[in-house]
Each structure stands twice: as C-alpha cells, then as structure tokens.
Amino acid sequence: MYVGNTLISDPVGDAAVDSLRTCAPDTVNALINAGMERDWDTLRRGPKPLQDFFGELESPPDWYRPEEYRAGIAAFHEHSDLFVPAFIIATLLNFSSLISKAFCMTRRVTTKHGLRRIRQNTRHLLEVMLPGALERHGEGWKLSVRIRLVHAQVRRLIRDSGDWDETVYGVPLSAAHMGFASANFSATMLRYVNQLGARLESEERESFMQVWRYASWLSGTPGALLFEGDEARTARLSLVAAACEPRPAREPALISHAVIKAVPDVAELKDPAARRAMVRHGYAVSRALLGREVADRLSFPRQPTLGLLAWLRCKRGIYRRLSRVAPGAARRWRMDQFVLLLDASMIEGITYHLPDQLDALKATPW
C-alpha cells in the first residue's frame, strides 16, 4: 500500500492550486481567504477547481466526532512540555525520508526563513489542540487546509523545476509522504511522550489519535492511510514507510541539523552558553528517541544516551508527586509551559498566500 501511494498526489488540491497559476499573490490570498471564511460571493469569482476544493471540505467524513477529542486535547495540555519536543523529533523522523529532498529544494528551512517555518509548524500544533479548533470556523481547521494547499503548490513548483525524477522518486510530497508524516505526528508522538515520562490512559491515546486523524484528513492525507485512527496500525505504517523510503544522500542531515540549531531561537534564548546547552540536549534526546540507526543517518553527534530517558521519566515522576502535594504550584508550572508554547508559535499574521517561487529566497513573502 505504501509504495503504491508514492505515485499518488492530491488531485483535488493540485487542480485547485493549478487553477490559480496566473493569479497575482494578493488575488490568491483573497480567494483562499474567501473559501476559509465561507465568503461564497467572492469565491464564486475565482476558478471552479478552487470552488470545488472548498465545496468538498464542507462535508466532513462520517467518522468526524469532535466530542471524542476532549480527552486527547486535555492530555496534550497536561503534558505539553513533552508533546512539543516529541513533535519536533517526529518532524526529524519525517525528514529521514524523501520529504527532506522536497523541503531542501524550497530552502524554506535551511535559510533565514527556517525560524518562521518552525514557528508555523508549532502554531499549527497548538491550534489543532485547542478545544473547537477543528470545527469549520476554527483556526486548526483553516491551518490544516492551508497546509494542504501549500503542499499542492510546492508539488507543482517542484514538477515545473524539472529537478525531480518521478520515475525514480515517485510524486513529490506524495500521498504516501502525507501518510508517513501523519503517522509520526500521531502514533509516533504518543510513543515518544510515553518514553519521556507521560502516563496516558487508553481513552486519552485513542482521543489524540482521532484528533490527528481529522487534522491529517484536512491536510490531504488519504483516508485509507489513516487506519480509522487505530494507534497500532498507524505505528506500523511509520515502520513500513521508514523501510521503504530511499535514503537521500545529504538532505536529511542538512535539514535536520537546521531544525535542531533553530530551537534556541524558537525559545528566544540569548545567552550563548544556554543556547549551546539546548542544542546539545536536543541532539541527545533526539538520538535517544530516534535510535542509533536513524540518528547516524542524520549525522547527529555520537554521544552516550544510556540513562537519559530514564532520568527524564524520573523528573516527570517528581512532577506528578508535586501535583498531588502542591496542585497550585503544578497549575502555575503548567501555565508557564503553555505561555512558552504560545511564545514559540507567535509569528506575524499567517496569510493564505502561496509560494510563487520554489526558492524561498526568491518567493514573495508568504
């Protein structure tokens, strides 16, 4: 199934962005914004494929049940200090695949635009995990659909560049890649937060999987690769994908190092020693969670990690005991962590412009 989906793109999303090919960036922004805000009068002035794209999204799948998302969202906020590093490391796992080749071609992460890209990802994570955010009017819904459109546009620009051989690599940012990323942002993240010390009940895990099932569907992952939100089957997809993906020569290491080295900027650390310590810790935790094979493939510094995860789980146990004896202090600590997450996701207003050049340094800001 995975290999077959490397030859599949997103026909509806691709048709929508292709129909905007001759539009000025401001017109693209206005039309997509109209679709997001249900301004049908404005949208009807745009191309029909874009109207069809938003029309299909007006009818969620019959398995969409937002009342089932509460436990997963609550678990995320209870353990946000674990979910955020798990999210970043799951992103690194994504980049061990041909996804990194596509992203390197855009230079969106490896240049001065990298910090904004990471903040956009963090913003999406936070918005998805807010109550009601995946309802039709919610920011999580809009940002998920925006990702689908951006991916379709990047796919078109890569194809237009002539620098991607589909007979060798399959479709750029294919349906298979969307499935791989979705699996890592759901089942793999749950495994990581467990290794970092979270104790999630089965209801919380199942709920979290359903949240990402819908967010992933909105982002363009085919329903067949979402496995009804089943954690075990989704985790297996990640393993199958990792086994099937080609091994790009340099792109995974290049883009993964850029992400880890940008983390102090995301955290707005100024002190050079603190920045170096955060990068060292990032490499160590990443190596411990990703495993030696993947970490070596990403050219991460070799360092001992024996006992690191056990120590982190021990720290988490101390926090749980604090929650029982001093719940007020624990609540304040959680609030501080949420504020840090908000700071990490703060960027100037997100628009619905699409990249008009493959090279981020040449594109109109978006």
mmCIF file of C-alpha atoms in Angstrom:
data_model
loop_
_atom_site.group_PDB
_atom_site.id
_atom_site.type_symbol
_atom_site.label_atom_id
_atom_site.label_comp_id
_atom_site.label_asym_id
_atom_site.label_seq_id
_atom_site.Cartn_x
_atom_site.Cartn_y
_atom_site.Cartn_z
ATOM 1 C CA MET A 1 0.000 0.000 0.000
ATOM 2 C CA TYR A 2 2.731 2.479 0.931
ATOM 3 C CA VAL A 3 4.733 2.118 -2.268
ATOM 4 C CA GLY A 4 1.594 2.454 -4.383
ATOM 5 C CA ASN A 5 0.768 5.752 -2.696
ATOM 6 C CA THR A 6 4.172 7.216 -3.603
ATOM 7 C CA LEU A 7 2.725 7.548 -7.122
ATOM 8 C CA ILE A 8 -0.386 9.417 -5.954
ATOM 9 C CA SER A 9 -0.618 13.155 -5.341
ATOM 10 C CA ASP A 10 -3.698 15.139 -4.288
ATOM 11 C CA PRO A 11 -5.778 15.537 -7.455
ATOM 12 C CA VAL A 12 -8.354 17.914 -5.967
ATOM 13 C CA GLY A 13 -5.763 20.070 -4.195
ATOM 14 C CA ASP A 14 -3.482 20.054 -7.230
ATOM 15 C CA ALA A 15 -6.317 21.171 -9.506
ATOM 16 C CA ALA A 16 -7.206 23.979 -7.101
ATOM 17 C CA VAL A 17 -3.697 25.475 -6.979
ATOM 18 C CA ASP A 18 -3.113 24.910 -10.694
ATOM 19 C CA SER A 19 -6.215 26.979 -11.414
ATOM 20 C CA LEU A 20 -4.581 29.876 -9.524
ATOM 21 C CA ARG A 21 -1.398 29.706 -11.591
ATOM 22 C CA THR A 22 -1.955 33.011 -13.403
ATOM 23 C CA CYS A 23 -3.336 34.943 -10.421
ATOM 24 C CA ALA A 24 -1.361 37.613 -8.580
ATOM 25 C CA PRO A 25 -0.347 36.714 -4.997
ATOM 26 C CA ASP A 26 -2.844 39.160 -3.474
ATOM 27 C CA THR A 27 -5.648 37.641 -5.559
ATOM 28 C CA VAL A 28 -4.642 34.137 -4.453
ATOM 29 C CA ASN A 29 -4.683 35.281 -0.833
ATOM 30 C CA ALA A 30 -8.117 36.906 -1.219
ATOM 31 C CA LEU A 31 -9.695 33.875 -2.929
ATOM 32 C CA ILE A 32 -8.337 31.347 -0.455
ATOM 33 C CA ASN A 33 -9.347 33.592 2.431
ATOM 34 C CA ALA A 34 -12.862 33.735 0.942
ATOM 35 C CA GLY A 35 -13.012 29.941 0.932
ATOM 36 C CA MET A 36 -11.787 29.738 4.501
ATOM 37 C CA GLU A 37 -14.319 32.308 5.701
ATOM 38 C CA ARG A 38 -17.219 30.972 3.620
ATOM 39 C CA ASP A 39 -17.436 34.164 1.605
ATOM 40 C CA TRP A 40 -19.118 32.375 -1.280
ATOM 41 C CA ASP A 41 -19.801 35.533 -3.303
ATOM 42 C CA THR A 42 -16.079 36.290 -3.527
ATOM 43 C CA LEU A 43 -15.099 32.660 -4.038
ATOM 44 C CA ARG A 44 -17.501 32.356 -6.999
ATOM 45 C CA ARG A 45 -15.392 34.949 -8.789
ATOM 46 C CA GLY A 46 -12.467 32.539 -8.669
ATOM 47 C CA PRO A 47 -11.768 29.393 -10.706
ATOM 48 C CA LYS A 48 -14.139 26.454 -10.383
ATOM 49 C CA PRO A 49 -11.492 23.922 -9.210
ATOM 50 C CA LEU A 50 -10.893 26.118 -6.149
ATOM 51 C CA GLN A 51 -14.650 26.309 -5.541
ATOM 52 C CA ASP A 52 -14.843 22.510 -5.813
ATOM 53 C CA PHE A 53 -11.944 22.128 -3.372
ATOM 54 C CA PHE A 54 -13.704 24.095 -0.643
ATOM 55 C CA GLY A 55 -17.055 22.592 -1.555
ATOM 56 C CA GLU A 56 -15.780 19.076 -0.790
ATOM 57 C CA LEU A 57 -14.466 20.226 2.600
ATOM 58 C CA GLU A 58 -17.913 21.471 3.611
ATOM 59 C CA SER A 59 -18.941 17.859 4.219
ATOM 60 C CA PRO A 60 -16.717 16.240 6.871
ATOM 61 C CA PRO A 61 -16.360 12.445 6.833
ATOM 62 C CA ASP A 62 -19.000 10.477 8.712
ATOM 63 C CA TRP A 63 -16.420 9.481 11.341
ATOM 64 C CA TYR A 64 -15.831 13.110 12.378
ATOM 65 C CA ARG A 65 -16.936 13.275 16.036
ATOM 66 C CA PRO A 66 -15.477 16.337 17.806
ATOM 67 C CA GLU A 67 -16.995 15.308 21.130
ATOM 68 C CA GLU A 68 -14.449 12.465 21.180
ATOM 69 C CA TYR A 69 -11.494 14.870 21.043
ATOM 70 C CA ARG A 70 -11.715 16.277 24.574
ATOM 71 C CA ALA A 71 -9.603 13.656 26.353
ATOM 72 C CA GLY A 72 -6.781 13.854 23.814
ATOM 73 C CA ILE A 73 -6.733 17.655 23.876
ATOM 74 C CA ALA A 74 -6.695 17.692 27.675
ATOM 75 C CA ALA A 75 -3.818 15.188 27.712
ATOM 76 C CA PHE A 76 -1.847 17.362 25.316
ATOM 77 C CA HIS A 77 -2.153 20.407 27.564
ATOM 78 C CA GLU A 78 -1.363 18.370 30.676
ATOM 79 C CA HIS A 79 1.881 17.193 29.023
ATOM 80 C CA SER A 80 2.592 19.973 26.510
ATOM 81 C CA ASP A 81 6.216 20.181 27.697
ATOM 82 C CA LEU A 82 6.631 16.595 26.451
ATOM 83 C CA PHE A 83 4.463 16.783 23.348
ATOM 84 C CA VAL A 84 6.359 19.740 21.876
ATOM 85 C CA PRO A 85 9.812 18.061 21.867
ATOM 86 C CA ALA A 86 8.109 14.856 20.693
ATOM 87 C CA PHE A 87 6.580 16.850 17.835
ATOM 88 C CA ILE A 88 9.964 18.294 16.839
ATOM 89 C CA ILE A 89 11.646 14.882 16.924
ATOM 90 C CA ALA A 90 8.782 13.327 14.944
ATOM 91 C CA THR A 91 9.450 16.062 12.371
ATOM 92 C CA LEU A 92 13.087 14.934 12.218
ATOM 93 C CA LEU A 93 11.889 11.391 11.567
ATOM 94 C CA ASN A 94 9.809 12.725 8.663
ATOM 95 C CA PHE A 95 12.951 14.311 7.255
ATOM 96 C CA SER A 96 14.750 10.963 7.164
ATOM 97 C CA SER A 97 12.632 10.302 4.055
ATOM 98 C CA LEU A 98 12.310 11.948 0.633
ATOM 99 C CA ILE A 99 10.265 14.645 2.354
ATOM 100 C CA SER A 100 13.631 16.225 3.164
ATOM 101 C CA LYS A 101 14.558 16.343 -0.522
ATOM 102 C CA ALA A 102 11.413 18.320 -1.316
ATOM 103 C CA PHE A 103 11.955 20.718 1.585
ATOM 104 C CA CYS A 104 15.601 21.258 0.683
ATOM 105 C CA MET A 105 14.547 22.259 -2.812
ATOM 106 C CA THR A 106 12.401 25.022 -1.313
ATOM 107 C CA ARG A 107 15.184 26.207 1.065
ATOM 108 C CA ARG A 108 12.345 27.109 3.427
ATOM 109 C CA VAL A 109 14.002 25.520 6.474
ATOM 110 C CA THR A 110 17.719 25.828 5.709
ATOM 111 C CA THR A 111 17.806 29.618 5.178
ATOM 112 C CA LYS A 112 16.707 32.701 7.113
ATOM 113 C CA HIS A 113 13.097 31.559 6.651
ATOM 114 C CA GLY A 114 13.670 28.463 8.781
ATOM 115 C CA LEU A 115 12.631 30.050 12.070
ATOM 116 C CA ARG A 116 9.322 31.201 10.611
ATOM 117 C CA ARG A 117 8.681 27.728 9.191
ATOM 118 C CA ILE A 118 9.273 26.090 12.571
ATOM 119 C CA ARG A 119 7.027 28.635 14.291
ATOM 120 C CA GLN A 120 4.331 27.918 11.693
ATOM 121 C CA ASN A 121 4.529 24.216 12.497
ATOM 122 C CA THR A 122 4.332 24.884 16.218
ATOM 123 C CA ARG A 123 1.404 27.233 15.661
ATOM 124 C CA HIS A 124 -0.428 24.528 13.731
ATOM 125 C CA LEU A 125 0.159 22.014 16.525
ATOM 126 C CA LEU A 126 -1.152 24.437 19.145
ATOM 127 C CA GLU A 127 -4.192 25.487 17.121
ATOM 128 C CA VAL A 128 -5.190 21.891 16.374
ATOM 129 C CA MET A 129 -5.005 21.068 20.079
ATOM 130 C CA LEU A 130 -7.340 23.816 21.250
ATOM 131 C CA PRO A 131 -10.982 22.953 22.032
ATOM 132 C CA GLY A 132 -13.191 23.512 18.995
ATOM 133 C CA ALA A 133 -10.239 24.360 16.755
ATOM 134 C CA LEU A 134 -11.088 21.666 14.171
ATOM 135 C CA GLU A 135 -14.661 22.807 13.729
ATOM 136 C CA ARG A 136 -15.350 24.501 10.401
ATOM 137 C CA HIS A 137 -14.772 28.013 11.761
ATOM 138 C CA GLY A 138 -11.718 27.063 13.844
ATOM 139 C CA GLU A 139 -8.128 28.104 13.267
ATOM 140 C CA GLY A 140 -6.970 24.482 13.448
ATOM 141 C CA TRP A 141 -9.284 23.672 10.526
ATOM 142 C CA LYS A 142 -8.014 26.620 8.488
ATOM 143 C CA LEU A 143 -4.325 25.992 9.133
ATOM 144 C CA SER A 144 -4.704 22.295 8.278
ATOM 145 C CA VAL A 145 -6.348 23.141 4.949
ATOM 146 C CA ARG A 146 -3.693 25.794 4.337
ATOM 147 C CA ILE A 147 -1.007 23.118 4.678
ATOM 148 C CA ARG A 148 -2.753 21.040 2.040
ATOM 149 C CA LEU A 149 -2.793 23.951 -0.398
ATOM 150 C CA VAL A 150 0.842 24.868 0.291
ATOM 151 C CA HIS A 151 1.906 21.265 -0.301
ATOM 152 C CA ALA A 152 -0.005 21.202 -3.585
ATOM 153 C CA GLN A 153 1.676 24.426 -4.688
ATOM 154 C CA VAL A 154 5.159 23.196 -3.701
ATOM 155 C CA ARG A 155 4.446 19.956 -5.576
ATOM 156 C CA ARG A 156 3.586 21.952 -8.688
ATOM 157 C CA LEU A 157 6.696 24.141 -8.395
ATOM 158 C CA ILE A 158 8.938 21.100 -7.953
ATOM 159 C CA ARG A 159 7.441 19.467 -11.016
ATOM 160 C CA ASP A 160 7.848 22.679 -13.013
ATOM 161 C CA SER A 161 11.508 22.891 -11.983
ATOM 162 C CA GLY A 162 12.389 19.680 -13.835
ATOM 163 C CA ASP A 163 14.731 18.688 -10.995
ATOM 164 C CA TRP A 164 12.616 15.832 -9.625
ATOM 165 C CA ASP A 165 12.562 12.491 -11.466
ATOM 166 C CA GLU A 166 9.188 10.897 -10.682
ATOM 167 C CA THR A 167 10.249 7.622 -12.273
ATOM 168 C CA VAL A 168 12.896 7.347 -9.535
ATOM 169 C CA TYR A 169 11.384 9.181 -6.562
ATOM 170 C CA GLY A 170 7.651 8.987 -7.149
ATOM 171 C CA VAL A 171 5.462 12.055 -6.709
ATOM 172 C CA PRO A 172 6.967 14.881 -4.646
ATOM 173 C CA LEU A 173 5.131 15.225 -1.317
ATOM 174 C CA SER A 174 3.053 12.220 -2.311
ATOM 175 C CA ALA A 175 0.052 10.703 -0.565
ATOM 176 C CA ALA A 176 2.494 8.212 0.975
ATOM 177 C CA HIS A 177 4.543 11.057 2.447
ATOM 178 C CA MET A 178 1.405 12.592 3.928
ATOM 179 C CA GLY A 179 0.585 9.234 5.496
ATOM 180 C CA PHE A 180 4.110 8.875 6.895
ATOM 181 C CA ALA A 181 4.003 12.354 8.436
ATOM 182 C CA SER A 182 0.504 11.780 9.830
ATOM 183 C CA ALA A 183 1.616 8.519 11.446
ATOM 184 C CA ASN A 184 4.598 10.220 13.055
ATOM 185 C CA PHE A 185 2.555 13.153 14.344
ATOM 186 C CA SER A 186 0.105 10.765 15.976
ATOM 187 C CA ALA A 187 1.236 7.249 16.898
ATOM 188 C CA THR A 188 4.963 8.023 16.935
ATOM 189 C CA MET A 189 4.421 11.132 19.058
ATOM 190 C CA LEU A 190 2.449 9.077 21.574
ATOM 191 C CA ARG A 191 5.341 6.618 21.779
ATOM 192 C CA TYR A 192 7.804 9.446 22.312
ATOM 193 C CA VAL A 193 5.813 11.154 25.084
ATOM 194 C CA ASN A 194 5.481 7.795 26.792
ATOM 195 C CA GLN A 195 9.261 7.350 26.634
ATOM 196 C CA LEU A 196 9.668 10.859 28.069
ATOM 197 C CA GLY A 197 7.515 10.026 31.078
ATOM 198 C CA ALA A 198 3.862 10.736 30.292
ATOM 199 C CA ARG A 199 1.291 8.229 31.519
ATOM 200 C CA LEU A 200 -1.677 8.441 29.187
ATOM 201 C CA GLU A 201 -4.832 6.430 29.658
ATOM 202 C CA SER A 202 -6.178 4.421 26.722
ATOM 203 C CA GLU A 203 -9.047 6.894 26.306
ATOM 204 C CA GLU A 204 -6.570 9.786 26.030
ATOM 205 C CA ARG A 205 -4.463 7.952 23.468
ATOM 206 C CA GLU A 206 -7.467 6.962 21.371
ATOM 207 C CA SER A 207 -8.798 10.521 21.517
ATOM 208 C CA PHE A 208 -5.447 12.019 20.494
ATOM 209 C CA MET A 209 -5.316 9.647 17.530
ATOM 210 C CA GLN A 210 -8.772 10.806 16.419
ATOM 211 C CA VAL A 211 -7.757 14.472 16.661
ATOM 212 C CA TRP A 212 -4.840 13.873 14.312
ATOM 213 C CA ARG A 213 -6.905 11.624 12.090
ATOM 214 C CA TYR A 214 -9.181 14.544 11.246
ATOM 215 C CA ALA A 215 -6.390 17.151 11.118
ATOM 216 C CA SER A 216 -4.473 14.843 8.756
ATOM 217 C CA TRP A 217 -7.526 14.312 6.560
ATOM 218 C CA LEU A 218 -7.918 18.084 6.284
ATOM 219 C CA SER A 219 -4.221 18.356 5.385
ATOM 220 C CA GLY A 220 -4.650 15.958 2.481
ATOM 221 C CA THR A 221 -3.808 12.509 3.850
ATOM 222 C CA PRO A 222 -5.961 9.864 2.106
ATOM 223 C CA GLY A 223 -8.439 8.188 4.417
ATOM 224 C CA ALA A 224 -7.036 4.728 3.649
ATOM 225 C CA LEU A 225 -3.704 5.753 5.222
ATOM 226 C CA LEU A 226 -5.344 6.923 8.442
ATOM 227 C CA PHE A 227 -6.412 3.412 9.511
ATOM 228 C CA GLU A 228 -9.506 4.682 11.333
ATOM 229 C CA GLY A 229 -7.199 6.291 13.905
ATOM 230 C CA ASP A 230 -6.007 2.921 15.210
ATOM 231 C CA GLU A 231 -2.703 3.539 17.006
ATOM 232 C CA ALA A 232 -1.088 0.139 16.379
ATOM 233 C CA ARG A 233 -1.868 0.081 12.647
ATOM 234 C CA THR A 234 -0.755 3.690 12.267
ATOM 235 C CA ALA A 235 2.518 2.955 14.078
ATOM 236 C CA ARG A 236 3.084 0.064 11.681
ATOM 237 C CA LEU A 237 2.710 2.457 8.716
ATOM 238 C CA SER A 238 5.580 4.542 10.111
ATOM 239 C CA LEU A 239 7.801 1.446 10.303
ATOM 240 C CA VAL A 240 6.828 0.299 6.798
ATOM 241 C CA ALA A 241 7.439 3.775 5.385
ATOM 242 C CA ALA A 242 10.856 4.013 7.025
ATOM 243 C CA ALA A 243 11.788 0.666 5.477
ATOM 244 C CA CYS A 244 10.506 1.595 2.002
ATOM 245 C CA GLU A 245 11.819 5.145 1.700
ATOM 246 C CA PRO A 246 15.004 5.731 -0.308
ATOM 247 C CA ARG A 247 17.965 7.147 1.603
ATOM 248 C CA PRO A 248 18.713 10.638 0.265
ATOM 249 C CA ALA A 249 22.433 11.349 0.445
ATOM 250 C CA ARG A 250 22.655 14.694 2.200
ATOM 251 C CA GLU A 251 19.241 16.331 2.512
ATOM 252 C CA PRO A 252 18.040 14.585 5.723
ATOM 253 C CA ALA A 253 21.130 15.621 7.688
ATOM 254 C CA LEU A 254 21.159 19.152 6.271
ATOM 255 C CA ILE A 255 17.566 19.919 7.144
ATOM 256 C CA SER A 256 17.538 18.082 10.497
ATOM 257 C CA HIS A 257 20.598 19.965 11.767
ATOM 258 C CA ALA A 258 18.956 23.220 10.701
ATOM 259 C CA VAL A 259 15.872 22.381 12.769
ATOM 260 C CA ILE A 260 17.778 21.485 15.943
ATOM 261 C CA LYS A 261 20.045 24.523 15.691
ATOM 262 C CA ALA A 262 16.997 26.778 15.320
ATOM 263 C CA VAL A 263 15.394 25.577 18.577
ATOM 264 C CA PRO A 264 17.211 28.168 20.779
ATOM 265 C CA ASP A 265 15.841 30.891 18.507
ATOM 266 C CA VAL A 266 12.341 29.465 18.861
ATOM 267 C CA ALA A 267 12.824 29.530 22.641
ATOM 268 C CA GLU A 268 14.285 33.057 22.323
ATOM 269 C CA LEU A 269 17.415 32.166 24.265
ATOM 270 C CA LYS A 270 20.096 34.857 24.135
ATOM 271 C CA ASP A 271 22.829 33.508 26.392
ATOM 272 C CA PRO A 272 25.433 31.676 24.240
ATOM 273 C CA ALA A 273 26.097 29.001 26.865
ATOM 274 C CA ALA A 274 22.382 28.311 27.310
ATOM 275 C CA ARG A 275 21.944 28.106 23.534
ATOM 276 C CA ARG A 276 24.783 25.599 23.202
ATOM 277 C CA ALA A 277 23.394 23.534 26.080
ATOM 278 C CA MET A 278 19.934 23.439 24.470
ATOM 279 C CA VAL A 279 21.374 22.269 21.147
ATOM 280 C CA ARG A 280 23.437 19.551 22.878
ATOM 281 C CA HIS A 281 20.360 18.418 24.797
ATOM 282 C CA GLY A 282 18.315 18.441 21.594
ATOM 283 C CA TYR A 283 20.795 16.165 19.847
ATOM 284 C CA ALA A 284 20.965 13.836 22.871
ATOM 285 C CA VAL A 285 17.199 13.445 23.299
ATOM 286 C CA SER A 286 16.739 13.094 19.533
ATOM 287 C CA ARG A 287 19.343 10.325 19.381
ATOM 288 C CA ALA A 288 17.739 8.553 22.349
ATOM 289 C CA LEU A 289 14.251 8.621 20.812
ATOM 290 C CA LEU A 290 15.098 8.142 17.135
ATOM 291 C CA GLY A 291 17.553 5.346 17.799
ATOM 292 C CA ARG A 292 21.142 4.922 16.669
ATOM 293 C CA GLU A 293 20.403 3.956 13.052
ATOM 294 C CA VAL A 294 18.275 6.999 12.244
ATOM 295 C CA ALA A 295 20.477 9.367 14.286
ATOM 296 C CA ASP A 296 23.586 8.176 12.449
ATOM 297 C CA ARG A 297 21.795 8.583 9.127
ATOM 298 C CA LEU A 298 21.078 12.186 10.120
ATOM 299 C CA SER A 299 24.759 12.633 11.099
ATOM 300 C CA PHE A 300 23.906 13.591 14.672
ATOM 301 C CA PRO A 301 26.863 13.824 17.071
ATOM 302 C CA ARG A 302 27.645 10.468 18.623
ATOM 303 C CA GLN A 303 27.224 10.675 22.375
ATOM 304 C CA PRO A 304 26.181 8.329 25.173
ATOM 305 C CA THR A 305 22.445 8.377 25.886
ATOM 306 C CA LEU A 306 22.281 5.483 28.333
ATOM 307 C CA GLY A 307 20.050 6.507 31.233
ATOM 308 C CA LEU A 308 18.906 9.779 29.632
ATOM 309 C CA LEU A 309 15.301 8.727 29.050
ATOM 310 C CA ALA A 310 15.162 7.089 32.486
ATOM 311 C CA TRP A 311 16.314 10.360 34.053
ATOM 312 C CA LEU A 312 13.686 12.333 32.122
ATOM 313 C CA ARG A 313 10.992 9.889 33.242
ATOM 314 C CA CYS A 314 12.226 10.265 36.822
ATOM 315 C CA LYS A 315 11.849 14.039 36.565
ATOM 316 C CA ARG A 316 8.328 13.507 35.295
ATOM 317 C CA GLY A 317 7.563 11.321 38.295
ATOM 318 C CA ILE A 318 8.720 14.135 40.601
ATOM 319 C CA TYR A 319 6.306 16.478 38.842
ATOM 320 C CA ARG A 320 3.440 14.018 39.309
ATOM 321 C CA ARG A 321 4.158 13.860 43.033
ATOM 322 C CA LEU A 322 4.270 17.661 43.159
ATOM 323 C CA SER A 323 0.845 17.732 41.515
ATOM 324 C CA ARG A 324 -0.554 15.675 44.375
ATOM 325 C CA VAL A 325 1.015 17.595 47.268
ATOM 326 C CA ALA A 326 1.024 21.106 45.760
ATOM 327 C CA PRO A 327 -1.596 21.288 42.980
ATOM 328 C CA GLY A 328 -1.453 25.085 42.896
ATOM 329 C CA ALA A 329 2.272 25.071 42.121
ATOM 330 C CA ALA A 330 1.717 22.416 39.455
ATOM 331 C CA ARG A 331 -1.001 24.517 37.801
ATOM 332 C CA ARG A 332 1.291 27.547 37.738
ATOM 333 C CA TRP A 333 4.039 25.442 36.207
ATOM 334 C CA ARG A 334 1.676 24.178 33.514
ATOM 335 C CA MET A 335 0.602 27.737 32.789
ATOM 336 C CA ASP A 336 4.241 28.779 32.413
ATOM 337 C CA GLN A 337 4.745 25.937 29.930
ATOM 338 C CA PHE A 338 1.669 27.000 27.961
ATOM 339 C CA VAL A 339 2.968 30.577 27.786
ATOM 340 C CA LEU A 340 6.288 29.243 26.451
ATOM 341 C CA LEU A 341 4.357 27.289 23.804
ATOM 342 C CA LEU A 342 2.437 30.416 22.843
ATOM 343 C CA ASP A 343 5.686 32.359 22.544
ATOM 344 C CA ALA A 344 7.182 29.636 20.346
ATOM 345 C CA SER A 345 4.196 29.798 17.993
ATOM 346 C CA MET A 346 3.978 33.573 17.726
ATOM 347 C CA ILE A 347 4.569 34.854 14.207
ATOM 348 C CA GLU A 348 3.255 37.793 12.260
ATOM 349 C CA GLY A 349 -0.193 37.067 10.888
ATOM 350 C CA ILE A 350 -0.478 33.906 8.842
ATOM 351 C CA THR A 351 -1.840 34.658 5.384
ATOM 352 C CA TYR A 352 -3.116 32.442 2.606
ATOM 353 C CA HIS A 353 -0.522 33.486 0.060
ATOM 354 C CA LEU A 354 1.038 30.532 -1.723
ATOM 355 C CA PRO A 355 4.723 30.405 -2.676
ATOM 356 C CA ASP A 356 5.162 31.779 -6.182
ATOM 357 C CA GLN A 357 8.775 30.593 -6.463
ATOM 358 C CA LEU A 358 10.289 27.284 -5.406
ATOM 359 C CA ASP A 359 13.286 29.006 -3.805
ATOM 360 C CA ALA A 360 12.094 30.669 -0.602
ATOM 361 C CA LEU A 361 14.717 33.409 -1.013
ATOM 362 C CA LYS A 362 13.149 34.440 -4.318
ATOM 363 C CA ALA A 363 9.462 33.987 -3.447
ATOM 364 C CA THR A 364 7.012 36.679 -2.450
ATOM 365 C CA PRO A 365 6.715 36.510 1.364
ATOM 366 C CA TRP A 366 4.071 34.031 2.478
#
